[in-house]
CSV table of C-alpha atoms in Angstrom, one decimal:
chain,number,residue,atom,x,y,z
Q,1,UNK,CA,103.1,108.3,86.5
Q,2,UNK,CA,106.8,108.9,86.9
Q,3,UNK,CA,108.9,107.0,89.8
Q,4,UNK,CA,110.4,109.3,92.7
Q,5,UNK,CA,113.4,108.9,94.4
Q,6,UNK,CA,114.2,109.3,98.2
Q,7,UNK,CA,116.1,108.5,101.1
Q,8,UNK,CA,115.1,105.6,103.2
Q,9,UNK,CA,115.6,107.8,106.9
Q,10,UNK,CA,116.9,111.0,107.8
Q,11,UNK,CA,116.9,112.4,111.7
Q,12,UNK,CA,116.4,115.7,112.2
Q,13,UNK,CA,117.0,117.9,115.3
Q,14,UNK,CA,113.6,119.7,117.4
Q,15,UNK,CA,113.1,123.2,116.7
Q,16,UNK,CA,115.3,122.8,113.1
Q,17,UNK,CA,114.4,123.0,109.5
Q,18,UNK,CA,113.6,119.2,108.1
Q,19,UNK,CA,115.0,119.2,104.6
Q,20,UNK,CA,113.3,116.0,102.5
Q,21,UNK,CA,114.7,115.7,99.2
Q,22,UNK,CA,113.0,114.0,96.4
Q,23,UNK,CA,114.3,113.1,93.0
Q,24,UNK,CA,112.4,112.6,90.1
Q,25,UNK,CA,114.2,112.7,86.8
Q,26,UNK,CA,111.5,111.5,84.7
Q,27,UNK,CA,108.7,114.1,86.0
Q,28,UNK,CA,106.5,115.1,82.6
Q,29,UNK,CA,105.0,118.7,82.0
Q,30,UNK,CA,101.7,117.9,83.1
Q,31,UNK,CA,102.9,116.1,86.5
Q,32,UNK,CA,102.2,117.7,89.6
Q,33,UNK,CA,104.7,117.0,92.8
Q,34,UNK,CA,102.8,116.0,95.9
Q,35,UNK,CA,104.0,115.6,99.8
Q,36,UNK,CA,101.7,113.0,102.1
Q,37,UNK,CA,103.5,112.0,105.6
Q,38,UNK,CA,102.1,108.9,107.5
Q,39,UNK,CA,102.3,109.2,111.4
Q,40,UNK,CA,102.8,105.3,113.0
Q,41,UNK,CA,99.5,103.4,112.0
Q,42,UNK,CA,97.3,106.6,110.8
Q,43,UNK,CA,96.1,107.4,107.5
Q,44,UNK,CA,98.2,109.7,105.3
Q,45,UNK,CA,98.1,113.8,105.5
Q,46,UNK,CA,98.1,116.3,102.5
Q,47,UNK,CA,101.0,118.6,102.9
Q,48,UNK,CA,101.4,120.5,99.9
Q,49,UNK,CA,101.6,119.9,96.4
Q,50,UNK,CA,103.4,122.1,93.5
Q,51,UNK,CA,104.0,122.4,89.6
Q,52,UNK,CA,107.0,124.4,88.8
Q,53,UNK,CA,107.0,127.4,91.1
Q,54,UNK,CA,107.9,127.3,94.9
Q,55,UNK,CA,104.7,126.5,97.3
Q,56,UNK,CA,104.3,127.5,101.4
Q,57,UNK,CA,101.4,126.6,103.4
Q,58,UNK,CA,101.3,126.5,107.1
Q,59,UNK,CA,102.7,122.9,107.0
Q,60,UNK,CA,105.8,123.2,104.9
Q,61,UNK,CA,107.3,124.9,101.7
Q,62,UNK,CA,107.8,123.0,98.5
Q,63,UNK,CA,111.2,123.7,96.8
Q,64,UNK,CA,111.6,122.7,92.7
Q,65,UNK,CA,114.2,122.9,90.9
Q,66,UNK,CA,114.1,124.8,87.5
Q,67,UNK,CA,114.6,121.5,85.3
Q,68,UNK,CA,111.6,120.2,87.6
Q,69,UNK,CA,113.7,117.0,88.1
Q,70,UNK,CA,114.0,117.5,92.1
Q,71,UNK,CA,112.0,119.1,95.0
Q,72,UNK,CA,112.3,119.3,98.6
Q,73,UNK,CA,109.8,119.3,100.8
Q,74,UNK,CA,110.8,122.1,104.1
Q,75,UNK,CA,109.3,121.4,107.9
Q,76,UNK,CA,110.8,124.9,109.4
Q,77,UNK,CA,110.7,124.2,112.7
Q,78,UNK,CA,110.0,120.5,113.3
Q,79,UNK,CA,108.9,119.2,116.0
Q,80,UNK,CA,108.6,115.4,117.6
Q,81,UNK,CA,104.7,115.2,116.3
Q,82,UNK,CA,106.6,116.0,112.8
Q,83,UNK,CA,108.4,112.6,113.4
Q,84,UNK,CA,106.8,110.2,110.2
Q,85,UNK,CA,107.0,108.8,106.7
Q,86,UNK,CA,107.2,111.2,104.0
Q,87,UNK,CA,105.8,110.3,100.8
Q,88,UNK,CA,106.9,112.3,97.5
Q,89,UNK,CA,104.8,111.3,94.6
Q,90,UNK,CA,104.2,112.8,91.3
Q,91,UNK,CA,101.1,112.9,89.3
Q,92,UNK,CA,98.7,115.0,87.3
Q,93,UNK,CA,95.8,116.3,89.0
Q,94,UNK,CA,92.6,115.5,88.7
Q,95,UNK,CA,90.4,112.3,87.9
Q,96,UNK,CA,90.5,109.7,90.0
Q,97,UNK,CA,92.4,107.5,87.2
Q,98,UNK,CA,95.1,109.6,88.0
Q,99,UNK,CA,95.5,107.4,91.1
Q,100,UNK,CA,97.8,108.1,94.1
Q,101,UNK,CA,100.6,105.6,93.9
Q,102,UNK,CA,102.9,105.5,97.0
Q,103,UNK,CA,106.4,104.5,97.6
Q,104,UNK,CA,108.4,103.7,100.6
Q,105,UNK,CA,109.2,106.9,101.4
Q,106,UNK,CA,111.6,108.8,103.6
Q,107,UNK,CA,111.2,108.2,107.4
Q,108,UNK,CA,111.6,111.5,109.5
Q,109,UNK,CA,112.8,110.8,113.0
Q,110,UNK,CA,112.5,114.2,115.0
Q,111,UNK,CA,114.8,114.1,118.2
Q,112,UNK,CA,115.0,115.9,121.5
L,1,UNK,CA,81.7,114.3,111.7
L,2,UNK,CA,83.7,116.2,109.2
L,3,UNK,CA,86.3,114.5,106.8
L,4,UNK,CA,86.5,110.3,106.4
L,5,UNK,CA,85.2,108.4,108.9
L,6,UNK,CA,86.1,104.6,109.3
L,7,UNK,CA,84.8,101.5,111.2
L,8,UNK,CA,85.5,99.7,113.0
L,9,UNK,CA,88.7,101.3,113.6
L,10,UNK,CA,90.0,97.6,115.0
L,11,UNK,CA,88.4,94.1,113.8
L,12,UNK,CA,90.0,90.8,115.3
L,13,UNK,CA,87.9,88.1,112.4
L,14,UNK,CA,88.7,84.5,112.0
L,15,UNK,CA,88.7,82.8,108.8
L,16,UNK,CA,85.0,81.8,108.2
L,17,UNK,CA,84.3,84.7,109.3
L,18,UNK,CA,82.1,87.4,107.4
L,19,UNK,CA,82.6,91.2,108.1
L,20,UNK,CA,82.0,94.5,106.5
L,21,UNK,CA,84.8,97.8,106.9
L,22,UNK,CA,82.8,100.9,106.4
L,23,UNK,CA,83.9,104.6,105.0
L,24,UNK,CA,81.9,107.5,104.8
L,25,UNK,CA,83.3,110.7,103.8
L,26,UNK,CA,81.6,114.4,104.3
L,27,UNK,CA,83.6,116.0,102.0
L,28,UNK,CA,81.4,116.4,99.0
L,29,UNK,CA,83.8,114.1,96.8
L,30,UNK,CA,82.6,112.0,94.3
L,31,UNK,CA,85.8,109.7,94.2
L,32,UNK,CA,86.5,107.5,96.6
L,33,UNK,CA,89.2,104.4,97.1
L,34,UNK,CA,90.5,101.3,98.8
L,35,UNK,CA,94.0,100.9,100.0
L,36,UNK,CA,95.7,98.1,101.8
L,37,UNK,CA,98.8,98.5,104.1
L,38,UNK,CA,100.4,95.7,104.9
L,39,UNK,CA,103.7,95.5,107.7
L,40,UNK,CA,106.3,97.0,106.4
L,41,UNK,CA,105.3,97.5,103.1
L,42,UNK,CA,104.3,100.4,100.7
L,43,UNK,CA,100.1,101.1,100.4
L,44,UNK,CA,98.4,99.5,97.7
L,45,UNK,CA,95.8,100.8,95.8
L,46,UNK,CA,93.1,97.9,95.9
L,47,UNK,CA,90.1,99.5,94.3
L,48,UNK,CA,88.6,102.9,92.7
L,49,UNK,CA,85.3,104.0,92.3
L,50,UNK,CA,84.2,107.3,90.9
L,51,UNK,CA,80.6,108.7,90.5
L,52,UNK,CA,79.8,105.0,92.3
L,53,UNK,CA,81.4,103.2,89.4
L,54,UNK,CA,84.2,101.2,89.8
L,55,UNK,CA,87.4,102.3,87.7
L,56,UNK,CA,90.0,99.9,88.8
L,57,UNK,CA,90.7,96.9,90.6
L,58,UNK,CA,93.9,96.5,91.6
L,59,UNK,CA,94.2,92.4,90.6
L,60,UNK,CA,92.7,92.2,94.1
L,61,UNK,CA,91.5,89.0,95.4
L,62,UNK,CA,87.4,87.9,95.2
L,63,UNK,CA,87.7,87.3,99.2
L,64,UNK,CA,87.7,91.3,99.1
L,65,UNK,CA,84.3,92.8,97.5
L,66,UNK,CA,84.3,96.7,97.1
L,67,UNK,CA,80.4,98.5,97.5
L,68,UNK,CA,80.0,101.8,96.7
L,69,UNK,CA,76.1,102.5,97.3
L,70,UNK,CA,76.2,106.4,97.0
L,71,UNK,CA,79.1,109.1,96.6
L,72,UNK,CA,79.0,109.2,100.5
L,73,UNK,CA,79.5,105.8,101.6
L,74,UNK,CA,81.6,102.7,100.4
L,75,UNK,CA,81.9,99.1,101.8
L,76,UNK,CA,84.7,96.8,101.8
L,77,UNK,CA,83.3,93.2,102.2
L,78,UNK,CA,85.5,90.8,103.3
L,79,UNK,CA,85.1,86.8,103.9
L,80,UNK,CA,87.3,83.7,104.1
L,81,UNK,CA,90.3,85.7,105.0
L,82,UNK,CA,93.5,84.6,105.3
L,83,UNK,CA,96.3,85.7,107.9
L,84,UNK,CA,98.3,87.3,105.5
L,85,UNK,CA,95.0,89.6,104.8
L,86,UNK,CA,96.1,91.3,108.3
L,87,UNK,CA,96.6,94.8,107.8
L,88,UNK,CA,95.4,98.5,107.9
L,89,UNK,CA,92.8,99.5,105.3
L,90,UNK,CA,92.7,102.9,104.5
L,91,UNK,CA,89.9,104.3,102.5
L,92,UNK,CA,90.2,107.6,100.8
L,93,UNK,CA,88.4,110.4,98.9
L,94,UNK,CA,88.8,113.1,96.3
L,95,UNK,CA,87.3,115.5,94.0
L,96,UNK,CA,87.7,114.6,90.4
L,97,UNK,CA,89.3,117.8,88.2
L,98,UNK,CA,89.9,119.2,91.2
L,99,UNK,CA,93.7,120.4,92.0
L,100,UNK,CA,94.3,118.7,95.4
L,101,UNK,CA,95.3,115.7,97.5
L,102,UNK,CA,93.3,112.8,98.6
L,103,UNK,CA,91.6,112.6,102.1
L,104,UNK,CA,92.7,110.0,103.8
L,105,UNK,CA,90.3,108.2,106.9
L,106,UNK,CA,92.4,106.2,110.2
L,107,UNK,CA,91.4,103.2,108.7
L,108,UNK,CA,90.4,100.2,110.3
L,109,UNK,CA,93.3,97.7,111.7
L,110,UNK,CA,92.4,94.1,110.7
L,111,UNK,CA,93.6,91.1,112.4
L,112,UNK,CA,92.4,87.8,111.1
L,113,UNK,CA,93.2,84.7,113.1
């Protein structure tokens, strides 16, 4: 599986749009882009996932670029329960060789 | 109980000790998996299993012994720990071929003194 890339912290204002970027210049055809986040001592959430077109849920919205080498993962409106570790991992889907390998991702801290 | 369940959700164990973490998941997946999250550190993928057969260990040591009895259910056995084995273990499930994420439990927090 390719490597990602991502910042080690980023604060964000309540009630404005969280922008987590993610970098991964080595991404393969076949590789899908995936967002977890970690709230303190709780098991990882799905947020949204995407191949090469843009991707909104109720969570987030998944940005890639063109070349597919980039993405950034959109909270809207955050919020202080949005405060947590955001993981960017790529992978293909499917099979469970096709294991979830996390990083250390990026650390959200939402303030008041 | 909907989703992946986990218990204990806290275990305090000392060395000698002998103790069993539990998953179930009521998801339907037939994948399910092993993850150790240490302080400060990344997770780790410890173990696989899928359709009850393990796919991978993760170079994990014997102290830890993975069960996987039925799709529904899977075991982490753990005895003669050592403190650095204190962490959160997260189990985890999935649908094979499916386009999705994994389903993560709360994991059980493990302490051994």
């Amino acid at each position: 599986d390719a490597k990602t890339t991502q910042p080690t912290s980023m604060d964000c204002a309540e009630g404005r749009a969280a922008n987590l970027p993610c970098n991964h210049s080595t991404i393969s055809g076949n590789e899908y882009v995936y967002w977890y986040r970690q709230i303190h001592s709780q098991g990882p959430q799905y947020i949204i996932h995407g191949l090469k077109n843009n991707e909104t849920n109720e969570m987030a919205s998944l940005i890639i670029t063109e070349d597919r080498k980039s993405s950034t993962l959109i909270l809207p409106h955050a919020t202080l329960r949005d405060t947590a570790v955001y993981y960017c991992i790529v992978r293909t889907h499917g099979g469970a060789t096709n294991k979830l390998i996390f990083g250390t991702g990026t650390l959200l801290a939402v303030q008041p | 109980e909907t989703g992946v369940t986990q218990t204990p959700r806290h275990l305090v164990m000392g060395m000698t000790n002998k103790k069993s973490l539990k998953c179930e998941q009521h998801l339907g997946h037939n994948a399910m998996y092993w993850y150790k999250q240490s302080a400060k550190k990344p997770l780790e993928l410890m173990f696989v299993y899928s359709l009850e057969e393990r796919v991978e260990n993760n170079s994990v040591p014997s102290r830890f012994s993975p069960e996987c009895p039925n799709s529904s259910h899977l075991f982490l056995h753990l005895h003669t720990l050592q403190p650095e084995d204190s962490a959160l273990y997260l189990c985890a499930s999935s649908q094979d071929g499916v386009v999705g994420g994994y389903t993560f439990g709360s994991g059980t927090r493990l302490t051994v003194v």
